[in-house]
Amino acid sequence: MGELSEGFNVIPAEATDRRGFLAQFSSGLAGMALTCLLSRPGSAGAATPGDSDDPPPHHPPRVKRVVQIFLQGGLSQVDSFDYKPELIAQHEKPMPASERPDVFFGKVGLLHKPHFEFKQRGQSGLWVSDLFPHLAERADELTVIRSMFSATGNHTPATYLANSGFNVLGFPAAGAWVSYGLGSEADNLPTFVVLADVRGVPTGGANNWTNGFLPGRHQGILLKSSGPAINDLSPPEPVDERVRQARYEFINELNQRHLGQRGQNDALAARIRSYELAARMQLAVPEATDLDQETEATHALYGLDVAESADFGRNCLLARRLLERGVRFVQLWAGGPFGGPTWDAHDDVPSNHTGESKRIDRPVAGLLADLRQRGMLDDTLVIFNTEFGRTPFAQSDDGKLGAGRDHNQAGFTACLAGGGLKHGVAYGASDAFGYRAVENPVSVYDFHATILHLLGIDHHRLTYYHNGIRRRLTDVHGHVVSDILA
């Protein structure tokens, strides 16, 4: 400790009070890693592998990165991507007696036609409603699955299920599994990044992008698209370089002792790695999140010039910049906590869905167009999904009509775009009213298996031993939806 003590003694007295030291202590680890980073030629931007026991690719990948747009609250499939002429014909009539809907709030009103007009779009003739006028212009890029179903119609467990394959807490999100299997293409940015709705994080917060029982390095990292991308990433005030270096050496000594005493400790190792990553991010994040580097035309493409879409447009543009720089999985949330602004349209579908669509329609269409023009869409997978859909009948008392729709886990829609897919097609089908998946039903497990397959991962082989079980994203279920693959 002689050299360390000598270095430590250069800290001025005014910096040695407990609170001040601890404040600088936390930033010291990042600074120490930054010093190491800068002393390693060519290290910044280098790929970081995953740590799967059976490393992918298990077969040739079709894509190498993912951007997921999650519509929190439940997008109505019969008002967006699932055109049902029979629903129009049976408007204001009761559901058939053969159907006994089991819905969340127990109110089964009369059938209600789509609140938005459907049209066939593009050369493919894919049916998309006027709810998404800009996205409809990109219909020939879309792969629509009209036969999704979920195991629950309750928001929070359904959201966990859609993102982790389990409807309870503690299981890794899909982005964490992808990080575990593939790692990052760069070592100066996180592998799995989350961009929450500016109106609030979803109910459950970081539980929605947790690493669960996987090593801590695979936790999703929450970034902001305006202001500081990450709070407290850099020290709050300048520090004398001699003081800084002394602290780095001292903390490094403490870390090595701590690890030596405790052996393999994932939580401790993950924390140290997180500080190392934070150091690299001090250089990379400010540049990656500087949207002012983009042209006015690009800003307009993403809807940054329109107040109602500017917030989500910044997230979509930031997502593209992160993907360009090696981030493997970017998740964007459209909708905040329950009880706040989401797609949960119990009372008034036209008002709710129109407001939410104006926030995201132009930015999502802009993202697809931008990825295509940059040559990135062929090796990027874009996911556009929701935890469940909504009922084709109104949420009203028997014999009454209303503008709202209840939760519907029995049949809903998800969209994909990007590499390895057939484009401008719809797969599967719900019944005549859009209530229940009846043709080629696709479970959440099938959906996840297909996503992994496109990334070159066999969902049976991407496993992690936990509590006596070889866990995987798809539990003990799932098959690849091969009919949508190009």
Coordinates of C-alpha atoms in Angstrom, one line a residue:
M1 CA 0.0 0.0 0.0
G2 CA 3.0 2.3 0.1
E3 CA 2.6 3.7 -3.4
L4 CA -1.1 3.8 -3.1
S5 CA -0.9 5.7 0.2
E6 CA 1.6 8.2 -1.3
G7 CA -0.8 8.7 -4.2
F8 CA -3.8 9.0 -1.9
N9 CA -2.1 11.7 0.2
V10 CA -2.1 14.2 -2.7
I11 CA -5.9 14.5 -2.3
P12 CA -6.5 18.0 -0.9
A13 CA -8.2 18.3 2.5
E14 CA -11.3 20.0 1.0
A15 CA -12.0 16.8 -1.1
T16 CA -11.6 14.3 1.7
D17 CA -14.9 14.8 3.5
R18 CA -17.0 11.5 3.4
R19 CA -19.7 12.8 1.1
G20 CA -17.4 14.4 -1.3
F21 CA -15.1 11.4 -1.5
L22 CA -18.0 9.0 -2.1
A23 CA -19.4 11.3 -4.8
Q24 CA -16.1 11.1 -6.6
F25 CA -15.6 7.5 -5.7
S26 CA -18.4 6.3 -8.0
S27 CA -17.1 8.3 -10.9
G28 CA -13.6 7.1 -10.2
L29 CA -14.3 3.6 -11.4
A30 CA -15.6 5.0 -14.7
G31 CA -12.6 7.2 -15.0
M32 CA -10.2 4.4 -14.2
A33 CA -11.7 2.3 -17.0
L34 CA -11.6 5.3 -19.3
T35 CA -7.8 5.6 -18.6
C36 CA -7.4 1.9 -19.4
L37 CA -9.5 2.3 -22.5
L38 CA -7.5 5.2 -23.8
S39 CA -4.3 3.2 -23.2
R40 CA -5.5 0.3 -25.3
P41 CA -5.0 1.1 -29.0
G42 CA -7.9 0.2 -31.2
S43 CA -10.1 -1.0 -28.4
A44 CA -12.9 1.5 -28.7
G45 CA -15.6 0.1 -30.9
A46 CA -14.3 -3.5 -30.8
A47 CA -16.9 -6.2 -30.7
T48 CA -17.8 -7.8 -27.4
P49 CA -19.0 -11.4 -27.6
G50 CA -21.9 -12.9 -25.8
D51 CA -21.3 -15.5 -23.1
S52 CA -23.7 -18.3 -24.1
D53 CA -22.6 -21.9 -23.4
D54 CA -23.5 -22.7 -27.0
P55 CA -22.5 -19.6 -28.9
P56 CA -24.5 -18.6 -31.9
P57 CA -24.8 -18.4 -34.8
H58 CA -26.3 -21.8 -35.0
H59 CA -27.2 -21.3 -38.6
P60 CA -26.6 -18.4 -41.1
P61 CA -28.2 -15.3 -39.7
R62 CA -30.5 -13.1 -41.8
V63 CA -30.2 -10.1 -39.6
K64 CA -27.7 -8.9 -37.0
R65 CA -29.6 -6.3 -35.0
V66 CA -33.2 -5.6 -33.8
V67 CA -35.3 -2.5 -33.1
Q68 CA -38.6 -3.3 -31.3
I69 CA -41.4 -0.8 -31.1
F70 CA -43.8 -1.9 -28.3
L71 CA -47.3 -0.4 -28.2
Q72 CA -48.1 -0.5 -24.5
G73 CA -51.8 -0.9 -23.7
G74 CA -53.2 -3.0 -26.5
L75 CA -53.5 -1.9 -30.2
S76 CA -56.9 -2.7 -31.7
Q77 CA -56.2 -5.1 -34.6
V78 CA -59.7 -4.6 -36.1
D79 CA -59.0 -0.9 -36.4
S80 CA -55.5 -1.2 -37.8
F81 CA -54.2 -4.3 -39.7
D82 CA -57.0 -6.9 -39.6
Y83 CA -59.7 -6.1 -42.1
K84 CA -63.0 -7.8 -41.4
P85 CA -65.8 -7.1 -43.9
E86 CA -68.1 -9.3 -41.8
L87 CA -67.6 -7.0 -38.8
I88 CA -68.8 -4.1 -41.0
A89 CA -71.8 -6.1 -42.1
Q90 CA -72.8 -7.1 -38.6
H91 CA -72.3 -3.6 -37.1
E92 CA -74.6 -3.0 -34.1
K93 CA -75.6 -6.7 -33.9
P94 CA -74.8 -9.0 -30.9
M95 CA -72.0 -11.5 -31.0
P96 CA -73.2 -14.9 -32.2
A97 CA -74.7 -17.1 -29.5
S98 CA -72.0 -19.7 -30.2
E99 CA -69.4 -17.3 -28.8
R100 CA -69.2 -16.7 -25.1
P101 CA -66.5 -14.0 -24.8
D102 CA -64.5 -14.0 -21.6
V103 CA -63.3 -10.4 -21.4
F104 CA -61.4 -8.5 -18.8
F105 CA -64.2 -6.1 -17.6
G106 CA -67.0 -8.5 -18.5
K107 CA -69.0 -6.1 -20.6
V108 CA -69.9 -7.5 -24.0
G109 CA -71.7 -4.9 -26.0
L110 CA -72.7 -4.9 -29.7
L111 CA -70.3 -5.6 -32.5
H112 CA -68.7 -2.4 -33.7
K113 CA -67.3 -1.8 -37.2
P114 CA -63.8 -0.5 -37.6
H115 CA -63.4 3.1 -36.4
F116 CA -61.0 3.8 -39.3
E117 CA -61.4 3.0 -43.0
F118 CA -59.4 0.2 -44.4
K119 CA -57.7 0.3 -47.8
Q120 CA -55.4 -2.0 -49.8
R121 CA -52.0 -0.5 -49.9
G122 CA -48.9 -0.6 -52.1
Q123 CA -48.2 -3.1 -54.8
S124 CA -48.9 -5.9 -52.4
G125 CA -52.4 -4.8 -51.7
L126 CA -52.0 -5.3 -47.9
W127 CA -54.9 -4.1 -45.9
V128 CA -54.0 -1.2 -43.6
S129 CA -56.4 1.3 -42.1
D130 CA -56.3 5.1 -42.1
L131 CA -55.1 4.9 -38.4
F132 CA -51.6 4.7 -39.8
P133 CA -51.5 6.8 -43.0
H134 CA -47.7 7.1 -43.1
L135 CA -47.0 3.5 -42.2
A136 CA -49.5 2.4 -44.8
E137 CA -47.2 3.9 -47.4
R138 CA -44.6 1.4 -46.3
A139 CA -47.0 -1.6 -46.6
D140 CA -44.8 -3.4 -49.0
E141 CA -42.1 -3.6 -46.3
L142 CA -44.4 -5.2 -43.8
T143 CA -44.9 -8.8 -42.7
V144 CA -48.2 -8.9 -40.8
I145 CA -49.1 -11.7 -38.4
R146 CA -52.9 -11.6 -37.9
S147 CA -53.2 -14.7 -35.7
M148 CA -51.3 -13.8 -32.5
F149 CA -52.7 -14.9 -29.1
S150 CA -51.6 -14.5 -25.5
A151 CA -52.1 -16.5 -22.3
T152 CA -53.4 -13.5 -20.4
G153 CA -55.6 -10.5 -20.9
N154 CA -54.1 -8.6 -17.9
H155 CA -51.7 -5.7 -19.0
T156 CA -48.7 -6.2 -16.7
P157 CA -48.4 -10.0 -17.0
A158 CA -49.2 -9.9 -20.7
T159 CA -46.5 -7.2 -21.2
Y160 CA -44.0 -9.4 -19.3
L161 CA -45.0 -12.4 -21.4
A162 CA -44.6 -10.4 -24.7
N163 CA -41.1 -9.3 -23.7
S164 CA -39.7 -12.2 -21.7
G165 CA -41.8 -15.3 -22.5
F166 CA -43.1 -15.5 -19.0
N167 CA -46.0 -13.7 -17.3
V168 CA -44.2 -13.3 -14.0
L169 CA -41.2 -11.3 -12.8
G170 CA -37.6 -12.4 -12.8
F171 CA -37.2 -13.7 -16.4
P172 CA -34.8 -12.1 -18.9
A173 CA -36.2 -9.9 -21.6
A174 CA -35.7 -10.9 -25.2
G175 CA -33.1 -8.2 -25.6
A176 CA -31.1 -9.6 -22.7
W177 CA -31.3 -13.1 -24.3
V178 CA -30.0 -11.6 -27.6
S179 CA -27.2 -9.9 -25.7
Y180 CA -26.3 -13.1 -23.9
G181 CA -26.2 -15.0 -27.2
L182 CA -24.6 -12.5 -29.6
G183 CA -23.0 -9.8 -27.5
S184 CA -22.4 -6.3 -29.1
E185 CA -20.7 -5.2 -32.2
A186 CA -19.0 -2.5 -30.2
D187 CA -17.6 -2.2 -26.7
N188 CA -18.3 1.5 -26.2
L189 CA -22.1 1.2 -26.1
P190 CA -24.6 -1.1 -24.4
T191 CA -25.7 -4.2 -26.2
F192 CA -29.4 -3.7 -25.2
V193 CA -30.8 -0.2 -25.1
V194 CA -34.2 1.0 -24.0
L195 CA -35.9 4.2 -25.0
A196 CA -39.0 4.8 -22.9
D197 CA -42.0 7.0 -23.7
V198 CA -41.1 10.5 -22.6
R199 CA -44.5 10.6 -20.8
G200 CA -43.3 7.9 -18.4
V201 CA -41.7 4.5 -18.1
P202 CA -44.1 1.5 -18.4
T203 CA -45.6 0.0 -15.3
G204 CA -43.0 -2.3 -13.8
G205 CA -40.1 -0.1 -15.0
A206 CA -36.8 -2.0 -15.4
N207 CA -38.6 -5.3 -14.8
N208 CA -39.6 -5.0 -18.5
W209 CA -36.0 -5.0 -19.7
T210 CA -34.3 -7.0 -16.9
N211 CA -31.5 -9.4 -17.4
G212 CA -33.3 -11.7 -14.9
F213 CA -31.0 -14.6 -13.9
L214 CA -28.6 -13.9 -16.8
P215 CA -25.3 -12.2 -16.1
G216 CA -25.8 -8.6 -15.1
R217 CA -24.1 -7.2 -18.3
H218 CA -27.2 -8.1 -20.3
Q219 CA -29.5 -5.8 -18.4
G220 CA -31.2 -3.2 -20.8
I221 CA -29.8 0.3 -20.4
L222 CA -32.4 3.1 -20.3
L223 CA -31.4 6.2 -22.4
K224 CA -33.1 9.5 -22.9
S225 CA -33.5 11.1 -26.3
S226 CA -33.4 14.7 -25.0
G227 CA -31.2 16.3 -22.4
P228 CA -28.4 14.1 -20.9
A229 CA -28.9 10.6 -22.3
I230 CA -27.8 9.1 -19.0
N231 CA -27.9 11.0 -15.8
D232 CA -24.5 11.3 -13.9
L233 CA -22.5 9.7 -16.7
S234 CA -19.7 12.2 -16.2
P235 CA -18.3 13.7 -13.0
P236 CA -20.3 16.7 -11.8
E237 CA -17.3 19.0 -11.7
P238 CA -13.6 19.0 -12.8
V239 CA -11.1 17.2 -10.6
D240 CA -7.4 17.8 -10.5
E241 CA -5.7 15.2 -12.6
R242 CA -3.2 14.1 -9.9
V243 CA -6.1 13.6 -7.5
R244 CA -8.1 11.7 -10.1
Q245 CA -5.2 9.3 -10.9
A246 CA -4.6 8.6 -7.2
R247 CA -8.2 7.7 -6.7
Y248 CA -8.2 5.4 -9.8
E249 CA -5.2 3.5 -8.5
F250 CA -6.7 3.3 -5.0
I251 CA -10.1 2.0 -6.2
N252 CA -8.5 -0.4 -8.6
E253 CA -6.5 -1.9 -5.7
L254 CA -9.7 -2.2 -3.6
N255 CA -11.6 -3.8 -6.5
Q256 CA -8.9 -6.4 -7.0
R257 CA -8.8 -7.3 -3.3
H258 CA -12.6 -7.5 -3.2
L259 CA -12.8 -9.8 -6.2
G260 CA -9.9 -11.9 -4.8
Q261 CA -11.7 -12.4 -1.5
R262 CA -15.0 -13.3 -3.0
G263 CA -14.0 -15.3 -6.1
Q264 CA -16.6 -15.5 -8.8
N265 CA -19.3 -13.0 -7.9
D266 CA -21.5 -12.0 -10.9
A267 CA -23.1 -9.0 -9.2
L268 CA -19.7 -7.6 -8.3
A269 CA -18.1 -8.3 -11.6
A270 CA -21.2 -6.9 -13.4
R271 CA -20.9 -3.7 -11.4
I272 CA -17.2 -3.3 -12.2
R273 CA -17.9 -4.0 -15.9
S274 CA -20.8 -1.5 -15.8
Y275 CA -18.3 1.2 -14.7
E276 CA -15.9 0.2 -17.4
L277 CA -18.7 0.5 -19.9
A278 CA -19.7 3.8 -18.4
A279 CA -16.2 5.1 -19.1
R280 CA -16.4 4.1 -22.7
M281 CA -19.9 5.6 -23.0
Q282 CA -18.5 8.9 -21.8
L283 CA -16.9 9.2 -25.2
A284 CA -19.5 7.4 -27.3
V285 CA -22.9 8.4 -25.9
P286 CA -22.6 12.2 -26.5
E287 CA -21.7 11.6 -30.1
A288 CA -24.3 8.9 -30.7
T289 CA -27.2 10.9 -29.1
D290 CA -26.3 14.2 -30.8
L291 CA -29.3 14.5 -33.2
D292 CA -28.1 17.9 -34.4
Q293 CA -25.6 16.0 -36.6
E294 CA -28.6 15.0 -38.8
T295 CA -29.9 17.0 -41.6
E296 CA -33.2 19.0 -41.6
A297 CA -34.5 16.6 -44.2
T298 CA -33.8 13.6 -41.9
H299 CA -35.5 15.4 -39.0
A300 CA -38.5 16.0 -41.1
L301 CA -38.5 12.3 -42.2
Y302 CA -38.9 11.3 -38.6
G303 CA -41.4 13.9 -37.8
L304 CA -39.2 16.1 -35.5
D305 CA -40.7 19.2 -37.2
V306 CA -44.2 18.3 -35.9
A307 CA -44.9 18.8 -32.2
E308 CA -47.1 15.8 -31.8
S309 CA -44.6 13.3 -33.2
A310 CA -41.3 15.0 -32.3
D311 CA -40.7 13.1 -29.0
F312 CA -41.2 9.6 -30.6
G313 CA -39.4 10.8 -33.7
R314 CA -36.3 11.6 -31.6
N315 CA -36.4 8.1 -30.2
C316 CA -36.7 6.5 -33.6
L317 CA -33.9 8.6 -35.0
L318 CA -31.7 7.8 -32.0
A319 CA -32.5 4.1 -32.4
R320 CA -31.1 4.3 -36.0
R321 CA -28.0 6.0 -34.8
L322 CA -27.5 3.4 -32.1
L323 CA -27.9 0.5 -34.5
E324 CA -25.4 2.1 -36.8
R325 CA -22.9 2.2 -34.0
G326 CA -23.2 -1.5 -33.0
V327 CA -26.0 -1.6 -30.5
R328 CA -27.6 -5.0 -31.0
F329 CA -31.1 -4.6 -29.6
V330 CA -33.0 -1.2 -29.3
Q331 CA -36.5 -1.2 -27.7
L332 CA -38.8 1.8 -28.0
W333 CA -41.9 2.1 -25.8
A334 CA -45.0 3.8 -27.1
G335 CA -47.1 4.3 -24.0
G336 CA -46.3 5.1 -20.4
P337 CA -47.5 3.6 -17.1
F338 CA -51.1 2.2 -16.8
G339 CA -53.4 4.9 -15.7
G340 CA -51.4 7.3 -17.9
P341 CA -51.2 7.7 -21.7
T342 CA -51.2 4.3 -23.4
W343 CA -53.1 2.5 -26.2
D344 CA -55.6 1.2 -23.6
A345 CA -58.9 2.3 -25.3
H346 CA -61.7 1.1 -23.0
D347 CA -63.8 4.3 -23.5
D348 CA -63.0 5.8 -26.9
V349 CA -61.0 4.0 -29.5
P350 CA -61.1 6.9 -32.1
S351 CA -59.8 9.5 -29.6
N352 CA -57.3 7.3 -27.9
H353 CA -55.8 5.6 -31.0
T354 CA -55.8 8.7 -33.1
G355 CA -53.8 10.6 -30.5
E356 CA -51.3 7.7 -30.0
S357 CA -51.0 7.1 -33.7
K358 CA -50.1 10.7 -34.4
R359 CA -47.2 10.3 -32.1
I360 CA -45.7 7.3 -33.7
D361 CA -47.0 6.8 -37.3
R362 CA -44.7 9.2 -39.1
P363 CA -41.6 8.4 -37.0
V364 CA -42.0 4.6 -37.6
A365 CA -42.6 5.0 -41.3
G366 CA -39.5 7.4 -41.4
L367 CA -37.4 4.8 -39.6
L368 CA -38.3 2.1 -42.1
A369 CA -37.6 4.5 -45.0
D370 CA -34.3 5.6 -43.5
L371 CA -33.1 2.1 -42.8
R372 CA -34.0 1.2 -46.4
Q373 CA -32.2 4.1 -48.0
R374 CA -29.1 3.5 -45.9
G375 CA -28.9 -0.2 -46.9
M376 CA -29.6 -1.2 -43.2
L377 CA -33.0 -2.8 -43.5
D378 CA -31.8 -6.0 -45.1
D379 CA -29.8 -6.9 -42.0
T380 CA -32.1 -5.3 -39.4
L381 CA -35.3 -6.7 -37.9
V382 CA -38.0 -4.2 -37.0
I383 CA -40.7 -5.5 -34.6
F384 CA -44.0 -3.6 -34.1
N385 CA -46.0 -5.4 -31.5
T386 CA -48.3 -5.1 -28.5
E387 CA -49.2 -7.2 -25.5
F388 CA -52.7 -8.1 -26.8
G389 CA -55.5 -6.7 -29.0
R390 CA -59.0 -5.4 -28.5
T391 CA -62.5 -6.9 -28.8
P392 CA -64.5 -6.5 -32.0
F393 CA -67.5 -5.6 -29.9
A394 CA -68.0 -2.6 -27.8
Q395 CA -67.2 -2.5 -24.1
S396 CA -70.8 -1.7 -23.1
D397 CA -73.7 -3.3 -21.4
D398 CA -75.6 -6.0 -23.3
G399 CA -77.6 -4.6 -26.2
K400 CA -75.6 -1.3 -26.2
L401 CA -73.1 0.3 -28.5
G402 CA -70.1 2.3 -27.4
A403 CA -66.8 3.7 -28.7
G404 CA -64.5 1.7 -26.5
R405 CA -63.1 -1.9 -26.8
D406 CA -62.0 -4.3 -24.0
H407 CA -58.8 -6.4 -23.9
N408 CA -58.5 -9.3 -26.2
Q409 CA -55.8 -11.9 -25.8
A410 CA -57.6 -14.5 -28.0
G411 CA -56.5 -12.9 -31.3
F412 CA -54.4 -9.9 -32.3
T413 CA -51.8 -8.6 -34.7
A414 CA -48.1 -8.0 -34.8
C415 CA -45.9 -6.7 -37.6
L416 CA -42.4 -7.3 -38.7
A417 CA -40.1 -5.7 -41.3
G418 CA -36.6 -6.2 -42.4
G419 CA -34.2 -8.9 -43.5
G420 CA -35.1 -12.6 -44.1
L421 CA -38.9 -12.0 -44.3
K422 CA -41.5 -12.1 -47.0
H423 CA -42.7 -8.5 -47.4
G424 CA -46.2 -7.2 -48.1
V425 CA -47.8 -10.3 -46.8
A426 CA -50.2 -11.3 -44.1
Y427 CA -49.9 -14.6 -42.2
G428 CA -52.6 -16.4 -40.3
A429 CA -56.1 -15.2 -39.7
S430 CA -58.6 -14.5 -37.0
D431 CA -62.3 -15.4 -37.2
A432 CA -64.8 -13.4 -39.2
F433 CA -65.1 -10.7 -36.6
G434 CA -61.4 -10.5 -35.7
Y435 CA -61.9 -11.9 -32.2
R436 CA -60.1 -15.3 -32.1
A437 CA -57.0 -16.6 -33.9
V438 CA -58.2 -19.5 -35.9
E439 CA -55.8 -20.0 -38.9
N440 CA -52.2 -20.7 -38.1
P441 CA -52.3 -19.3 -34.6
V442 CA -49.0 -17.9 -33.4
S443 CA -48.1 -17.9 -29.7
V444 CA -45.6 -15.5 -28.0
Y445 CA -43.2 -18.5 -27.9
D446 CA -43.5 -18.9 -31.7
F447 CA -42.9 -15.2 -32.2
H448 CA -39.8 -15.2 -30.1
A449 CA -38.5 -18.4 -31.7
T450 CA -38.8 -16.7 -35.1
I451 CA -37.0 -13.6 -34.0
L452 CA -34.1 -15.6 -32.7
H453 CA -34.0 -17.7 -35.8
L454 CA -33.6 -14.6 -38.0
L455 CA -30.6 -13.7 -35.8
G456 CA -29.0 -17.1 -36.4
I457 CA -30.1 -18.5 -33.1
D458 CA -31.8 -21.9 -32.5
H459 CA -34.1 -21.1 -29.6
H460 CA -33.7 -24.6 -28.2
R461 CA -29.9 -24.1 -27.9
L462 CA -29.8 -20.6 -26.3
T463 CA -30.1 -21.7 -22.7
Y464 CA -28.9 -20.8 -19.2
Y465 CA -28.7 -23.1 -16.3
H466 CA -30.8 -21.6 -13.4
N467 CA -32.2 -23.3 -10.3
G468 CA -31.7 -26.8 -11.8
I469 CA -33.4 -26.0 -15.1
R470 CA -31.9 -25.2 -18.5
R471 CA -34.0 -22.0 -19.1
R472 CA -34.7 -20.4 -22.4
L473 CA -36.6 -17.5 -23.8
T474 CA -39.3 -19.8 -25.2
D475 CA -39.7 -21.9 -22.0
V476 CA -40.5 -25.5 -23.3
H477 CA -42.6 -24.3 -26.3
G478 CA -42.3 -22.5 -29.6
H479 CA -41.7 -23.2 -33.3
V480 CA -40.3 -21.0 -36.0
V481 CA -43.0 -19.5 -38.2
S482 CA -41.2 -20.6 -41.4
D483 CA -43.9 -19.5 -43.8
I484 CA -43.1 -15.8 -43.3
L485 CA -39.4 -16.3 -44.0
A486 CA -38.0 -15.4 -47.4

